[in-house]
Amino acid sequence: MFNFNYYNPTNILFGKRQLSKLKNLIPDDAKVLITYGGGSVIKNGVLQKVKTVLAAASCEVLEFGGIEPNPKFETLMKAVDIVRAENVDFLLAVGGGSVMDGTKFIALAAGSDTFKGEEEKILSFGFAPVPVTSAIPLGTVVTLPATGSEMNMGAVVSRGEDKLPVMSPLTFPKFSILDPELTFSLPKTQVANGVVDTFVHVLEQYMTYPAEGRFQDRTAEGILQTLVEIGKKTVDDPTDYDARANLVWCATTALCGIVGAGVPQDWSTHMIGHEMTALFGVDHAKTLAVVTPAMWRVRREQKKDKLLQYADRVWNISDGSDDEKIDAAIEKTEEFFHSIGIKTRLSDHNIDESGIERIIQGLEKHGMTKLSEHGDITLDISREILRTAL
Ligand code: NZQ
Ligand code: ZN
């Protein structure tokens, strides 16, 4: 196992009616900006519930709606202006990954003068922490279980054809309220996205090479098996509380840092997927379902030991040669994605050879030329992976 430093300060409030605790979590005299997306929280009543709870506290409340999926820099800057003009001192994100991520950017941009007037530079640090020493504190009320943004320090912000990571320990939410019932109004396709995003977050921290991270491996396999057990159930029956509760907690724990501590990681699938979203507007999770099986087909030698472990422990595959077991594990994974309505081919999203070339150009532009746990996925290998997914 590698050395690691695990830090996670987010206070999690999980379960039915936890929203009522909101008023104890925000300082009494705070000026709060509630941030939300395109209106789902108005339709399903979550925004009103949040406002009702906050009305019982003595804090002043403002609102900023319209943060779009794959949140745009330009939209977020409008909120930054409000935070500055109104001296907002607490941000409350009510929504899915895009609202939470967007709010993290707002927290960084408005919380210090370091990048005032040149906030686009906040998007230039990749996976290194943004060099600021203060940020506006934020909390979240999660309405879509998928990204894990509610308990991590990462965000992804879009600017033109760029989809860029933003990292800072200052953007760990102070608290996150995870009431599975607040997610019941999600359309099936978004729930399925949440299952796949969570599944692949675990895989990116697992499908590498054995590193004696036994707890991490067993935890990863536990999350994967839980998703296989409840994935279809929670897509088909949105009001099955226990199935949804398991998805919500899996989504959070998949990317709160515990699975990936002390073990090798490979975020290649996400990096290729981000280019697909930026260029073709394919939902984040749907890109991952396309890239994952192709990645394994091309990288079966480098990932052989873990693919066999995955075949055995997640899918109970015990018959056949090593190659047959790996093939069966890849097929089982694809079948699982299909069973919840998620497609696994580029052609399902109308992306052809010329589209692949645009994705490769995007990877090159963003310096993604040495991907994987070994740093050996060149642009040519990324092209081969994408061709395998056609
Ligand atoms: O915008 P509204 O009207 O709220 O509708 C949203 C949106 O259209 C809707 N929705 C959310 N909660 C709902 C609901 N509809 C009905 N009922 C509810 N309870 O769902 C749609 C998608 O929302 P979005 O937030 O975009 O989805 P998701 O949570 O999948 O977030 C995707 C974003 O997160 C980034 C992705 O790249 C993408 O930009 N990621 C963030 C990560 C992180 N911070 O750690 C890691 C991930 O790998 C990912 O890259
Ligand atoms: Zn993801």
Short mmCIF file of C-alpha atoms and ligand atoms in Angstrom, two decimals:
data_model
loop_
_atom_site.label_atom_id
_atom_site.label_comp_id
_atom_site.label_asym_id
_atom_site.label_seq_id
_atom_site.Cartn_x
_atom_site.Cartn_y
_atom_site.Cartn_z
CA MET A 1 0.00 0.00 0.00
CA PHE A 2 1.28 3.49 -0.82
CA ASN A 3 1.64 6.27 1.76
CA PHE A 4 -1.29 8.63 1.85
CA ASN A 5 -2.81 11.66 3.57
CA TYR A 6 -6.56 11.35 4.00
CA TYR A 7 -8.45 14.54 4.85
CA ASN A 8 -12.20 14.96 4.66
CA PRO A 9 -13.97 17.52 6.83
CA THR A 10 -17.52 17.31 5.37
CA ASN A 11 -20.32 16.76 7.87
CA ILE A 12 -22.84 14.31 6.36
CA LEU A 13 -26.52 14.32 7.39
CA PHE A 14 -28.13 11.29 5.81
CA GLY A 15 -31.76 10.20 5.67
CA LYS A 16 -35.38 11.25 5.77
CA ARG A 17 -36.21 14.78 6.95
CA GLN A 18 -32.58 15.72 7.57
CA LEU A 19 -33.31 19.00 5.81
CA SER A 20 -34.88 20.23 9.04
CA LYS A 21 -31.37 20.39 10.55
CA LEU A 22 -30.29 22.98 8.00
CA LYS A 23 -30.98 25.91 10.29
CA ASN A 24 -28.45 24.60 12.83
CA LEU A 25 -25.74 24.25 10.22
CA ILE A 26 -25.58 27.79 8.89
CA PRO A 27 -24.35 30.64 11.13
CA ASP A 28 -27.33 32.69 12.43
CA ASP A 29 -26.21 36.01 11.09
CA ALA A 30 -25.07 34.69 7.69
CA LYS A 31 -26.13 36.15 4.37
CA VAL A 32 -26.84 33.02 2.33
CA LEU A 33 -26.95 32.61 -1.45
CA ILE A 34 -28.93 29.53 -2.50
CA THR A 35 -27.67 28.26 -5.85
CA TYR A 36 -29.67 25.92 -8.08
CA GLY A 37 -30.02 24.63 -11.63
CA GLY A 38 -32.59 24.90 -14.39
CA GLY A 39 -35.66 24.63 -12.21
CA SER A 40 -36.12 21.00 -11.12
CA VAL A 41 -35.91 22.12 -7.49
CA ILE A 42 -38.75 24.56 -8.08
CA LYS A 43 -40.91 21.88 -9.72
CA ASN A 44 -40.31 19.22 -7.06
CA GLY A 45 -40.66 21.63 -4.16
CA VAL A 46 -37.15 21.15 -2.74
CA LEU A 47 -36.27 24.84 -3.05
CA GLN A 48 -39.41 25.83 -1.15
CA LYS A 49 -38.60 23.32 1.60
CA VAL A 50 -35.10 24.78 1.93
CA LYS A 51 -36.49 28.31 2.09
CA THR A 52 -39.06 27.33 4.69
CA VAL A 53 -36.38 25.86 6.94
CA LEU A 54 -34.15 28.90 6.51
CA ALA A 55 -37.06 31.26 7.23
CA ALA A 56 -37.06 29.86 10.75
CA ALA A 57 -33.43 30.94 11.16
CA SER A 58 -32.41 34.56 11.26
CA CYS A 59 -30.11 34.49 8.23
CA GLU A 60 -30.81 36.59 5.14
CA VAL A 61 -31.40 34.55 1.98
CA LEU A 62 -30.76 35.34 -1.69
CA GLU A 63 -31.17 33.03 -4.72
CA PHE A 64 -29.27 32.33 -7.91
CA GLY A 65 -30.84 29.89 -10.39
CA GLY A 66 -29.89 28.79 -13.89
CA ILE A 67 -26.68 26.82 -13.35
CA GLU A 68 -26.78 24.48 -16.33
CA PRO A 69 -25.60 20.83 -16.58
CA ASN A 70 -21.82 20.99 -17.16
CA PRO A 71 -21.80 24.42 -15.53
CA LYS A 72 -20.50 27.27 -17.63
CA PHE A 73 -17.87 29.75 -16.47
CA GLU A 74 -19.92 32.68 -17.81
CA THR A 75 -23.03 31.69 -15.84
CA LEU A 76 -21.03 31.16 -12.67
CA MET A 77 -19.39 34.58 -13.01
CA LYS A 78 -22.86 36.17 -12.75
CA ALA A 79 -23.20 34.56 -9.34
CA VAL A 80 -19.68 35.68 -8.39
CA ASP A 81 -20.75 39.29 -9.10
CA ILE A 82 -23.80 38.89 -6.84
CA VAL A 83 -21.73 37.38 -4.03
CA ARG A 84 -19.32 40.31 -4.20
CA ALA A 85 -21.98 43.02 -4.51
CA GLU A 86 -24.14 41.61 -1.73
CA ASN A 87 -21.34 40.49 0.61
CA VAL A 88 -22.72 36.97 0.73
CA ASP A 89 -20.96 34.89 3.35
CA PHE A 90 -22.41 31.39 2.87
CA LEU A 91 -23.30 29.44 -0.29
CA LEU A 92 -25.93 26.70 -0.28
CA ALA A 93 -25.95 24.50 -3.39
CA VAL A 94 -29.30 22.75 -3.94
CA GLY A 95 -29.01 20.32 -6.85
CA GLY A 96 -26.83 17.74 -8.59
CA GLY A 97 -23.14 17.66 -9.45
CA SER A 98 -23.33 20.64 -11.78
CA VAL A 99 -24.83 22.93 -9.15
CA MET A 100 -22.44 21.69 -6.47
CA ASP A 101 -19.41 22.03 -8.76
CA GLY A 102 -20.50 25.45 -9.99
CA THR A 103 -20.93 26.59 -6.39
CA LYS A 104 -17.41 25.43 -5.55
CA PHE A 105 -16.09 27.63 -8.35
CA ILE A 106 -18.16 30.59 -7.09
CA ALA A 107 -16.77 29.98 -3.59
CA LEU A 108 -13.20 30.18 -4.85
CA ALA A 109 -13.65 33.07 -7.27
CA ALA A 110 -15.60 35.30 -4.89
CA GLY A 111 -13.84 34.24 -1.73
CA SER A 112 -10.49 35.84 -2.44
CA ASP A 113 -9.09 38.70 -4.48
CA THR A 114 -6.24 36.62 -5.89
CA PHE A 115 -7.88 36.15 -9.30
CA LYS A 116 -10.20 39.19 -9.31
CA GLY A 117 -10.69 40.32 -12.90
CA GLU A 118 -9.01 37.22 -14.31
CA GLU A 119 -11.14 34.45 -12.81
CA GLU A 120 -10.64 32.24 -15.88
CA LYS A 121 -7.17 31.52 -14.46
CA ILE A 122 -8.85 29.50 -11.70
CA LEU A 123 -9.52 26.95 -14.45
CA SER A 124 -5.85 26.59 -15.35
CA PHE A 125 -4.47 24.52 -12.49
CA GLY A 126 -5.75 21.08 -13.51
CA PHE A 127 -5.56 18.64 -10.60
CA ALA A 128 -3.27 20.91 -8.55
CA PRO A 129 -4.97 22.97 -5.84
CA VAL A 130 -5.99 26.47 -6.91
CA PRO A 131 -3.52 28.79 -5.11
CA VAL A 132 -5.91 30.81 -2.94
CA THR A 133 -5.98 31.04 0.83
CA SER A 134 -9.67 31.70 1.37
CA ALA A 135 -13.05 30.75 -0.10
CA ILE A 136 -16.69 31.40 0.79
CA PRO A 137 -17.89 28.45 2.90
CA LEU A 138 -20.51 26.24 1.25
CA GLY A 139 -22.98 23.49 2.06
CA THR A 140 -25.02 21.24 -0.21
CA VAL A 141 -28.48 19.72 -0.41
CA VAL A 142 -28.08 16.85 -2.86
CA THR A 143 -30.84 16.08 -5.38
CA LEU A 144 -28.90 13.74 -7.71
CA PRO A 145 -26.66 10.92 -6.46
CA ALA A 146 -23.77 10.55 -8.90
CA THR A 147 -20.70 12.71 -8.73
CA GLY A 148 -19.72 12.54 -5.07
CA SER A 149 -19.15 16.30 -5.23
CA GLU A 150 -21.01 16.56 -1.91
CA MET A 151 -18.04 15.09 -0.04
CA ASN A 152 -14.98 15.95 -2.10
CA MET A 153 -12.92 18.97 -3.07
CA GLY A 154 -13.26 18.67 -6.85
CA ALA A 155 -15.34 20.46 -9.44
CA VAL A 156 -15.55 20.47 -13.23
CA VAL A 157 -16.33 23.72 -15.05
CA SER A 158 -16.97 24.24 -18.77
CA ARG A 159 -15.64 27.11 -20.84
CA GLY A 160 -16.25 26.93 -24.59
CA GLU A 161 -15.08 23.50 -25.72
CA ASP A 162 -13.02 23.01 -22.56
CA LYS A 163 -14.21 21.02 -19.55
CA LEU A 164 -11.72 21.76 -16.82
CA PRO A 165 -11.07 20.40 -13.32
CA VAL A 166 -10.90 22.74 -10.33
CA MET A 167 -9.46 21.44 -7.06
CA SER A 168 -9.13 23.05 -3.65
CA PRO A 169 -9.32 21.75 -0.09
CA LEU A 170 -11.21 25.00 0.63
CA THR A 171 -14.18 23.69 -1.37
CA PHE A 172 -14.99 20.65 0.70
CA PRO A 173 -18.61 21.34 1.66
CA LYS A 174 -18.99 22.21 5.37
CA PHE A 175 -21.99 19.87 5.33
CA SER A 176 -24.07 17.88 2.88
CA ILE A 177 -27.66 16.85 3.38
CA LEU A 178 -28.40 13.53 1.72
CA ASP A 179 -32.11 12.75 1.90
CA PRO A 180 -32.82 10.01 -0.67
CA GLU A 181 -36.43 11.21 -0.91
CA LEU A 182 -35.22 14.49 -2.44
CA THR A 183 -34.03 12.42 -5.42
CA PHE A 184 -37.33 10.60 -6.10
CA SER A 185 -38.34 13.14 -8.77
CA LEU A 186 -35.32 12.33 -10.98
CA PRO A 187 -36.05 11.05 -14.48
CA LYS A 188 -34.97 7.41 -15.00
CA THR A 189 -32.13 8.40 -17.32
CA GLN A 190 -30.55 10.62 -14.64
CA VAL A 191 -30.79 7.85 -12.04
CA ALA A 192 -29.14 5.46 -14.49
CA ASN A 193 -26.44 8.09 -15.08
CA GLY A 194 -25.90 8.20 -11.33
CA VAL A 195 -25.48 4.43 -11.12
CA VAL A 196 -22.93 4.40 -13.96
CA ASP A 197 -20.97 7.45 -12.76
CA THR A 198 -20.68 5.91 -9.29
CA PHE A 199 -19.69 2.51 -10.75
CA VAL A 200 -16.96 4.06 -12.88
CA HIS A 201 -15.66 6.30 -10.06
CA VAL A 202 -14.96 3.11 -8.13
CA LEU A 203 -13.38 1.46 -11.17
CA GLU A 204 -11.02 4.38 -11.81
CA GLN A 205 -9.56 3.77 -8.34
CA TYR A 206 -9.59 -0.04 -8.61
CA MET A 207 -8.93 -1.30 -12.14
CA THR A 208 -5.17 -0.80 -12.16
CA TYR A 209 -2.72 -3.32 -10.66
CA PRO A 210 -2.65 -5.09 -7.27
CA ALA A 211 -1.04 -2.91 -4.57
CA GLU A 212 -1.96 -4.77 -1.37
CA GLY A 213 -4.75 -2.30 -0.69
CA ARG A 214 -6.99 -5.03 0.63
CA PHE A 215 -9.45 -2.78 2.46
CA GLN A 216 -9.64 -0.49 -0.56
CA ASP A 217 -10.22 -3.43 -2.93
CA ARG A 218 -12.90 -5.04 -0.76
CA THR A 219 -14.60 -1.69 -0.24
CA ALA A 220 -14.53 -1.02 -3.98
CA GLU A 221 -15.94 -4.48 -4.72
CA GLY A 222 -18.62 -3.94 -2.06
CA ILE A 223 -19.78 -0.72 -3.71
CA LEU A 224 -19.74 -2.33 -7.16
CA GLN A 225 -21.77 -5.33 -5.95
CA THR A 226 -24.23 -3.05 -4.16
CA LEU A 227 -24.76 -1.13 -7.41
CA VAL A 228 -25.32 -4.37 -9.31
CA GLU A 229 -27.89 -5.40 -6.68
CA ILE A 230 -29.84 -2.14 -6.50
CA GLY A 231 -29.07 -0.40 -9.82
CA LYS A 232 -31.99 -1.67 -11.86
CA LYS A 233 -34.31 -1.61 -8.87
CA THR A 234 -33.75 2.06 -8.18
CA VAL A 235 -34.03 3.01 -11.86
CA ASP A 236 -37.30 1.05 -12.27
CA ASP A 237 -38.88 2.05 -8.95
CA PRO A 238 -37.87 5.55 -7.96
CA THR A 239 -39.78 5.43 -4.67
CA ASP A 240 -38.09 2.30 -3.28
CA TYR A 241 -36.46 4.14 -0.39
CA ASP A 242 -33.90 1.51 0.57
CA ALA A 243 -32.66 0.94 -2.96
CA ARG A 244 -32.30 4.70 -3.49
CA ALA A 245 -30.66 5.17 -0.09
CA ASN A 246 -28.01 2.64 -1.09
CA LEU A 247 -27.37 4.43 -4.36
CA VAL A 248 -27.04 7.78 -2.58
CA TRP A 249 -24.51 6.49 -0.06
CA CYS A 250 -22.57 4.54 -2.70
CA ALA A 251 -22.31 7.68 -4.85
CA THR A 252 -20.92 9.68 -1.94
CA THR A 253 -18.47 7.06 -0.70
CA ALA A 254 -17.26 6.18 -4.21
CA LEU A 255 -15.56 9.55 -4.53
CA CYS A 256 -14.88 10.81 -1.01
CA GLY A 257 -11.29 9.57 -1.21
CA ILE A 258 -11.56 6.42 0.87
CA VAL A 259 -11.50 3.90 -2.00
CA GLY A 260 -8.53 5.51 -3.73
CA ALA A 261 -6.31 6.22 -0.72
CA GLY A 262 -3.00 4.39 -0.92
CA VAL A 263 -3.66 2.61 -4.22
CA PRO A 264 -2.88 3.40 -7.88
CA GLN A 265 -5.59 5.24 -9.82
CA ASP A 266 -6.36 5.58 -13.51
CA TRP A 267 -8.71 8.42 -14.52
CA SER A 268 -8.20 7.89 -18.28
CA THR A 269 -11.85 6.98 -18.88
CA HIS A 270 -12.98 10.25 -17.28
CA MET A 271 -10.43 12.30 -19.21
CA ILE A 272 -11.54 10.85 -22.55
CA GLY A 273 -15.19 11.14 -21.49
CA HIS A 274 -14.84 14.82 -20.61
CA GLU A 275 -13.77 15.56 -24.19
CA MET A 276 -16.87 13.74 -25.48
CA THR A 277 -19.12 15.86 -23.27
CA ALA A 278 -17.38 19.11 -24.19
CA LEU A 279 -17.52 18.42 -27.94
CA PHE A 280 -20.75 16.48 -28.39
CA GLY A 281 -22.82 17.26 -25.29
CA VAL A 282 -23.10 13.60 -24.27
CA ASP A 283 -24.08 13.27 -20.56
CA HIS A 284 -21.02 12.69 -18.36
CA ALA A 285 -22.00 9.18 -17.22
CA LYS A 286 -22.99 8.10 -20.73
CA THR A 287 -19.47 8.85 -21.96
CA LEU A 288 -18.02 6.61 -19.24
CA ALA A 289 -20.22 3.66 -20.25
CA VAL A 290 -18.84 3.93 -23.78
CA VAL A 291 -15.16 4.26 -22.85
CA THR A 292 -14.92 1.71 -20.00
CA PRO A 293 -15.44 -1.57 -21.95
CA ALA A 294 -13.23 -0.36 -24.81
CA MET A 295 -10.52 0.71 -22.35
CA TRP A 296 -10.45 -2.80 -20.88
CA ARG A 297 -10.43 -4.49 -24.28
CA VAL A 298 -7.36 -2.50 -25.27
CA ARG A 299 -5.64 -2.55 -21.84
CA ARG A 300 -6.39 -6.14 -20.85
CA GLU A 301 -2.70 -7.06 -20.47
CA GLN A 302 -1.81 -4.08 -18.24
CA LYS A 303 -4.94 -4.58 -16.12
CA LYS A 304 -5.02 -8.38 -16.26
CA ASP A 305 -4.64 -9.16 -12.53
CA LYS A 306 -7.32 -6.71 -11.46
CA LEU A 307 -9.66 -7.67 -14.31
CA LEU A 308 -9.44 -11.30 -13.13
CA GLN A 309 -10.03 -10.24 -9.51
CA TYR A 310 -13.04 -8.17 -10.65
CA ALA A 311 -14.40 -11.10 -12.70
CA ASP A 312 -14.11 -13.40 -9.70
CA ARG A 313 -15.22 -11.17 -6.84
CA VAL A 314 -17.83 -8.91 -8.46
CA TRP A 315 -19.33 -11.27 -11.04
CA ASN A 316 -18.45 -14.71 -9.59
CA ILE A 317 -16.94 -15.81 -12.90
CA SER A 318 -14.91 -18.98 -12.29
CA ASP A 319 -15.03 -20.96 -15.55
CA GLY A 320 -12.71 -20.75 -18.54
CA SER A 321 -9.23 -19.47 -19.34
CA ASP A 322 -8.01 -16.10 -18.10
CA ASP A 323 -8.92 -14.51 -21.42
CA GLU A 324 -12.39 -16.01 -21.35
CA LYS A 325 -12.93 -14.77 -17.79
CA ILE A 326 -11.87 -11.24 -18.76
CA ASP A 327 -14.16 -11.30 -21.81
CA ALA A 328 -17.05 -12.50 -19.65
CA ALA A 329 -16.43 -9.74 -17.07
CA ILE A 330 -16.45 -7.07 -19.79
CA GLU A 331 -19.67 -8.50 -21.24
CA LYS A 332 -21.31 -8.63 -17.80
CA THR A 333 -20.41 -4.97 -17.24
CA GLU A 334 -21.91 -3.98 -20.60
CA GLU A 335 -25.05 -6.02 -19.89
CA PHE A 336 -25.38 -4.23 -16.55
CA PHE A 337 -25.19 -0.81 -18.22
CA HIS A 338 -27.68 -1.92 -20.91
CA SER A 339 -30.08 -3.27 -18.26
CA ILE A 340 -30.52 0.28 -16.93
CA GLY A 341 -30.86 1.80 -20.39
CA ILE A 342 -27.31 3.09 -20.89
CA LYS A 343 -25.66 2.52 -24.28
CA THR A 344 -22.02 1.51 -24.69
CA ARG A 345 -21.03 2.50 -28.25
CA LEU A 346 -19.85 5.77 -29.80
CA SER A 347 -22.24 5.16 -32.70
CA ASP A 348 -25.13 5.22 -30.18
CA HIS A 349 -24.24 8.91 -29.77
CA ASN A 350 -23.65 9.51 -33.51
CA ILE A 351 -19.90 9.87 -33.06
CA ASP A 352 -17.86 8.52 -35.99
CA GLU A 353 -14.19 8.46 -37.08
CA SER A 354 -14.13 12.22 -37.61
CA GLY A 355 -15.56 12.68 -34.12
CA ILE A 356 -12.79 10.49 -32.73
CA GLU A 357 -10.21 12.80 -34.30
CA ARG A 358 -11.83 15.80 -32.61
CA ILE A 359 -11.70 13.98 -29.25
CA ILE A 360 -8.01 13.23 -29.83
CA GLN A 361 -7.35 16.89 -30.64
CA GLY A 362 -9.13 17.84 -27.41
CA LEU A 363 -6.98 15.43 -25.39
CA GLU A 364 -3.86 16.87 -26.98
CA LYS A 365 -4.96 20.46 -26.29
CA HIS A 366 -5.49 19.59 -22.62
CA GLY A 367 -2.18 17.77 -22.24
CA MET A 368 -3.82 14.34 -21.87
CA THR A 369 -1.07 12.57 -23.75
CA LYS A 370 0.26 10.27 -21.01
CA LEU A 371 -2.81 8.83 -19.34
CA SER A 372 -3.28 5.76 -17.10
CA GLU A 373 -1.76 4.37 -13.91
CA HIS A 374 1.48 3.87 -15.87
CA GLY A 375 1.38 7.16 -17.80
CA ASP A 376 1.64 5.17 -21.01
CA ILE A 377 -1.66 5.84 -22.81
CA THR A 378 -0.52 7.99 -25.69
CA LEU A 379 -2.85 9.74 -28.12
CA ASP A 380 -2.48 6.75 -30.46
CA ILE A 381 -3.67 4.38 -27.75
CA SER A 382 -6.59 6.71 -26.89
CA ARG A 383 -7.49 6.61 -30.59
CA GLU A 384 -7.37 2.80 -30.55
CA ILE A 385 -9.63 2.74 -27.47
CA LEU A 386 -12.13 5.05 -29.16
CA ARG A 387 -12.07 3.00 -32.39
CA THR A 388 -12.79 -0.10 -30.30
CA ALA A 389 -15.87 1.73 -28.99
CA LEU A 390 -17.27 2.66 -32.44
O1 NZQ B 1 -30.81 21.81 -13.67
P1 NZQ B 1 -32.00 21.19 -13.03
O2 NZQ B 1 -33.28 21.75 -13.46
O3 NZQ B 1 -31.85 21.10 -11.52
O4 NZQ B 1 -32.09 19.65 -13.58
C1 NZQ B 1 -31.03 18.73 -13.41
C2 NZQ B 1 -30.24 18.50 -14.69
O5 NZQ B 1 -31.02 18.77 -15.83
C3 NZQ B 1 -31.65 17.37 -13.15
N1 NZQ B 1 -31.96 17.11 -11.75
C4 NZQ B 1 -31.11 17.16 -10.69
N2 NZQ B 1 -31.77 16.78 -9.57
C5 NZQ B 1 -33.03 16.50 -9.93
C6 NZQ B 1 -33.18 16.71 -11.31
N3 NZQ B 1 -34.34 16.51 -11.98
C7 NZQ B 1 -35.39 16.09 -11.26
N4 NZQ B 1 -35.34 15.83 -9.92
C8 NZQ B 1 -34.19 16.02 -9.23
N5 NZQ B 1 -34.16 15.70 -7.92
O6 NZQ B 1 -30.67 16.46 -13.59
C9 NZQ B 1 -29.95 17.02 -14.69
C10 NZQ B 1 -28.48 16.71 -14.57
O7 NZQ B 1 -27.93 17.36 -13.44
P2 NZQ B 1 -26.35 17.48 -13.24
O8 NZQ B 1 -26.12 18.16 -11.95
O9 NZQ B 1 -25.72 18.05 -14.45
O10 NZQ B 1 -25.91 15.94 -13.17
P3 NZQ B 1 -24.76 15.23 -12.37
O11 NZQ B 1 -25.05 15.20 -10.91
O12 NZQ B 1 -24.57 13.94 -13.06
O13 NZQ B 1 -23.49 16.17 -12.56
C11 NZQ B 1 -22.72 16.14 -13.72
C12 NZQ B 1 -21.57 17.13 -13.62
O14 NZQ B 1 -20.67 16.76 -12.56
C13 NZQ B 1 -19.33 16.65 -13.08
C14 NZQ B 1 -19.56 16.24 -14.52
O15 NZQ B 1 -18.44 16.42 -15.31
C15 NZQ B 1 -20.73 17.14 -14.88
O16 NZQ B 1 -20.27 18.45 -15.18
N6 NZQ B 1 -18.54 15.73 -12.24
C16 NZQ B 1 -18.14 16.17 -11.03
C17 NZQ B 1 -17.32 15.41 -10.21
C18 NZQ B 1 -16.89 15.91 -8.88
N7 NZQ B 1 -17.20 17.13 -8.50
O17 NZQ B 1 -16.23 15.19 -8.14
C19 NZQ B 1 -16.82 14.09 -10.60
C20 NZQ B 1 -17.55 13.50 -11.76
O18 NZQ B 1 -16.74 12.53 -12.36
C21 NZQ B 1 -18.01 14.50 -12.78
O19 NZQ B 1 -16.95 14.82 -13.69
ZN ZN B 2 -17.67 10.90 -13.05
#
